[in-house]
Amino acid sequence: MEWLSFFNQYIQGPRWIGAIAPSSKYLAAKMVKDIAFDRASCIVEYGPGTGVFTEMMLANIQSGTLLILIENNARFCQLLRKKYGHLPNVHIIHNSAVHVDQHIRQYGLNKVDYIVSGLPFASLPTEVSLDILAKSRQYLKQDGKFITFQYTLLKRGLLKQFFENVSMTRVYRNLPPAYVFSCSR
């Protein structure tokens, strides 16, 4: 059912959804591989969609870790609230990642440990991508990481404008295959 819901949302707004199907568990495992769950106090997720990465993070985070989900799609937000709204350390926000600064401050934070992004930078307007990446860098702790995936290498240079260290891993067991970028200062 989630697959069908995801596909329907893609048909209605391919530029903002960016994929025809939810991410695979293999992609999710690679996306969370670089997260030190034992020391993370706050993780922000952009574009959690149906919650594939969220689920993987929840299986690993400590009970005191704050998980902030920022989802721009109302239908996905409803689904996320149904699945995770009862969890005290999970906060689901229906908004654009462009406003991440407001939401981080809303929870009394200055910086976060990790930002995990499911946003389709290849199809987002350039100015939106630039704004999101600039704020992501600004609100990451010095030793924090920005982790994202893309289906092409087109935006690798964009990531390198904001992060000195950008490592890449290819995940073939996903529809379509994807690149995972782990970015840090």
GROMACS .gro file of C-alpha atoms in nm:
model
  185
    1MET     CA    1   0.000   0.000   0.000
    2GLU     CA    2   0.283   0.241   0.082
    3TRP     CA    3   0.439   0.171  -0.257
    4LEU     CA    4   0.114   0.267  -0.431
    5SER     CA    5   0.078   0.580  -0.218
    6PHE     CA    6   0.436   0.675  -0.300
    7PHE     CA    7   0.384   0.622  -0.673
    8ASN     CA    8   0.064   0.831  -0.668
    9GLN     CA    9   0.249   1.117  -0.500
   10TYR     CA   10   0.526   1.089  -0.760
   11ILE     CA   11   0.270   1.119  -1.044
   12GLN     CA   12   0.125   1.432  -0.882
   13GLY     CA   13   0.462   1.601  -0.825
   14PRO     CA   14   0.765   1.427  -0.978
   15ARG     CA   15   0.990   1.729  -0.930
   16TRP     CA   16   0.939   1.721  -0.554
   17ILE     CA   17   0.915   1.345  -0.496
   18GLY     CA   18   1.202   1.251  -0.727
   19ALA     CA   19   1.151   0.872  -0.732
   20ILE     CA   20   0.886   0.630  -0.852
   21ALA     CA   21   0.920   0.398  -0.551
   22PRO     CA   22   1.024   0.416  -0.186
   23SER     CA   23   1.391   0.350  -0.113
   24SER     CA   24   1.500  -0.008  -0.055
   25LYS     CA   25   1.620  -0.147   0.277
   26TYR     CA   26   1.966  -0.176   0.117
   27LEU     CA   27   1.974   0.196   0.043
   28ALA     CA   28   1.843   0.268   0.394
   29ALA     CA   29   2.123   0.061   0.548
   30LYS     CA   30   2.387   0.257   0.354
   31MET     CA   31   2.223   0.589   0.445
   32VAL     CA   32   2.253   0.524   0.818
   33LYS     CA   33   2.590   0.340   0.812
   34ASP     CA   34   2.794   0.650   0.907
   35ILE     CA   35   2.571   0.756   1.197
   36ALA     CA   36   2.719   0.707   1.546
   37PHE     CA   37   2.385   0.632   1.711
   38ASP     CA   38   2.543   0.594   2.055
   39ARG     CA   39   2.643   0.962   2.066
   40ALA     CA   40   2.380   1.135   1.848
   41SER     CA   41   2.157   1.371   2.045
   42CYS     CA   42   1.965   1.505   1.743
   43ILE     CA   43   1.913   1.379   1.389
   44VAL     CA   44   1.713   1.571   1.128
   45GLU     CA   45   1.563   1.393   0.828
   46TYR     CA   46   1.458   1.584   0.517
   47GLY     CA   47   1.192   1.427   0.298
   48PRO     CA   48   1.129   1.107   0.492
   49GLY     CA   49   0.847   1.010   0.253
   50THR     CA   50   0.701   0.681   0.377
   51GLY     CA   51   0.965   0.642   0.649
   52VAL     CA   52   1.212   0.388   0.510
   53PHE     CA   53   1.519   0.568   0.651
   54THR     CA   54   1.321   0.673   0.959
   55GLU     CA   55   1.248   0.309   1.039
   56MET     CA   56   1.616   0.216   1.012
   57MET     CA   57   1.716   0.508   1.236
   58LEU     CA   58   1.451   0.427   1.496
   59ALA     CA   59   1.583   0.072   1.518
   60ASN     CA   60   1.923   0.214   1.617
   61ILE     CA   61   1.883   0.544   1.803
   62GLN     CA   62   1.913   0.585   2.180
   63SER     CA   63   1.594   0.663   2.373
   64GLY     CA   64   1.706   1.022   2.436
   65THR     CA   65   1.790   1.102   2.074
   66LEU     CA   66   1.563   1.361   1.916
   67LEU     CA   67   1.454   1.276   1.560
   68ILE     CA   68   1.307   1.567   1.362
   69LEU     CA   69   1.131   1.469   1.039
   70ILE     CA   70   1.069   1.751   0.791
   71GLU     CA   71   0.832   1.649   0.512
   72ASN     CA   72   0.681   1.888   0.256
   73ASN     CA   73   0.419   1.644   0.123
   74ALA     CA   74   0.091   1.649   0.322
   75ARG     CA   75   0.000   1.289   0.236
   76PHE     CA   76   0.338   1.158   0.351
   77CYS     CA   77   0.312   1.371   0.667
   78GLN     CA   78  -0.020   1.203   0.751
   79LEU     CA   79   0.137   0.861   0.702
   80LEU     CA   80   0.439   0.953   0.918
   81ARG     CA   81   0.213   1.084   1.197
   82LYS     CA   82   0.015   0.762   1.189
   83LYS     CA   83   0.332   0.552   1.212
   84TYR     CA   84   0.548   0.760   1.448
   85GLY     CA   85   0.332   1.032   1.603
   86HIS     CA   86   0.305   0.840   1.931
   87LEU     CA   87   0.683   0.836   1.986
   88PRO     CA   88   0.794   1.112   2.228
   89ASN     CA   89   1.136   1.165   2.068
   90VAL     CA   90   1.003   1.191   1.709
   91HIS     CA   91   0.876   1.526   1.582
   92ILE     CA   92   0.702   1.538   1.244
   93ILE     CA   93   0.694   1.875   1.072
   94HIS     CA   94   0.492   1.950   0.761
   95ASN     CA   95   0.715   2.206   0.593
   96SER     CA   96   1.001   2.253   0.351
   97ALA     CA   97   1.361   2.176   0.448
   98VAL     CA   98   1.431   2.537   0.346
   99HIS     CA   99   1.299   2.626   0.693
  100VAL     CA  100   1.521   2.382   0.884
  101ASP     CA  101   1.677   2.671   1.077
  102GLN     CA  102   1.341   2.766   1.230
  103HIS     CA  103   1.268   2.410   1.334
  104ILE     CA  104   1.608   2.349   1.489
  105ARG     CA  105   1.570   2.666   1.696
  106GLN     CA  106   1.210   2.571   1.779
  107TYR     CA  107   1.348   2.278   1.980
  108GLY     CA  108   1.605   2.496   2.156
  109LEU     CA  109   1.898   2.363   1.956
  110ASN     CA  110   2.189   2.544   1.795
  111LYS     CA  111   2.338   2.250   1.605
  112VAL     CA  112   2.250   1.891   1.516
  113ASP     CA  113   2.463   1.578   1.483
  114TYR     CA  114   2.332   1.444   1.153
  115ILE     CA  115   2.109   1.545   0.867
  116VAL     CA  116   1.977   1.260   0.654
  117SER     CA  117   1.826   1.379   0.327
  118GLY     CA  118   1.594   1.207   0.084
  119LEU     CA  119   1.551   1.525  -0.120
  120PRO     CA  120   1.584   1.505  -0.500
  121PHE     CA  121   1.848   1.776  -0.548
  122ALA     CA  122   1.873   1.692  -0.919
  123SER     CA  123   1.515   1.806  -0.977
  124LEU     CA  124   1.482   2.083  -0.717
  125PRO     CA  125   1.532   2.443  -0.831
  126THR     CA  126   1.899   2.538  -0.786
  127GLU     CA  127   1.823   2.825  -0.547
  128VAL     CA  128   1.623   2.588  -0.323
  129SER     CA  129   1.909   2.336  -0.321
  130LEU     CA  130   2.163   2.608  -0.240
  131ASP     CA  131   1.952   2.740   0.047
  132ILE     CA  132   1.897   2.394   0.198
  133LEU     CA  133   2.264   2.297   0.170
  134ALA     CA  134   2.386   2.628   0.318
  135LYS     CA  135   2.154   2.592   0.618
  136SER     CA  136   2.246   2.226   0.656
  137ARG     CA  137   2.614   2.312   0.683
  138GLN     CA  138   2.540   2.602   0.918
  139TYR     CA  139   2.338   2.389   1.161
  140LEU     CA  140   2.558   2.079   1.164
  141LYS     CA  141   2.796   2.031   1.455
  142GLN     CA  142   3.165   2.055   1.365
  143ASP     CA  143   3.193   1.675   1.354
  144GLY     CA  144   2.843   1.629   1.210
  145LYS     CA  145   2.750   1.468   0.880
  146PHE     CA  146   2.509   1.547   0.601
  147ILE     CA  147   2.405   1.222   0.434
  148THR     CA  148   2.204   1.217   0.113
  149PHE     CA  149   2.143   1.000  -0.189
  150GLN     CA  150   2.096   1.084  -0.554
  151TYR     CA  151   2.032   0.881  -0.868
  152THR     CA  152   2.299   1.062  -1.070
  153LEU     CA  153   2.633   1.229  -1.005
  154LEU     CA  154   2.507   1.563  -1.138
  155LYS     CA  155   2.492   1.732  -0.796
  156ARG     CA  156   2.818   1.597  -0.653
  157GLY     CA  157   2.988   1.930  -0.731
  158LEU     CA  158   2.708   2.115  -0.554
  159LEU     CA  159   2.770   1.911  -0.239
  160LYS     CA  160   3.142   1.987  -0.263
  161GLN     CA  161   3.063   2.361  -0.258
  162PHE     CA  162   2.937   2.320   0.099
  163PHE     CA  163   3.134   2.027   0.239
  164GLU     CA  164   3.509   1.963   0.220
  165ASN     CA  165   3.477   1.586   0.259
  166VAL     CA  166   3.232   1.410   0.028
  167SER     CA  167   3.253   1.031   0.008
  168MET     CA  168   3.034   0.827  -0.222
  169THR     CA  169   2.900   0.471  -0.225
  170ARG     CA  170   2.693   0.308  -0.500
  171VAL     CA  171   2.384   0.105  -0.406
  172TYR     CA  172   2.267  -0.121  -0.687
  173ARG     CA  173   1.985  -0.291  -0.496
  174ASN     CA  174   1.745  -0.001  -0.524
  175LEU     CA  175   1.495   0.116  -0.788
  176PRO     CA  176   1.669   0.293  -0.953
  177PRO     CA  177   2.025   0.230  -0.828
  178ALA     CA  178   2.153   0.522  -0.620
  179TYR     CA  179   2.464   0.700  -0.494
  180VAL     CA  180   2.495   0.770  -0.122
  181PHE     CA  181   2.697   1.079  -0.030
  182SER     CA  182   2.834   1.123   0.321
  183CYS     CA  183   2.944   1.484   0.364
  184SER     CA  184   3.137   1.658   0.640
  185ARG     CA  185   3.354   1.965   0.700
   0.00000   0.00000   0.00000
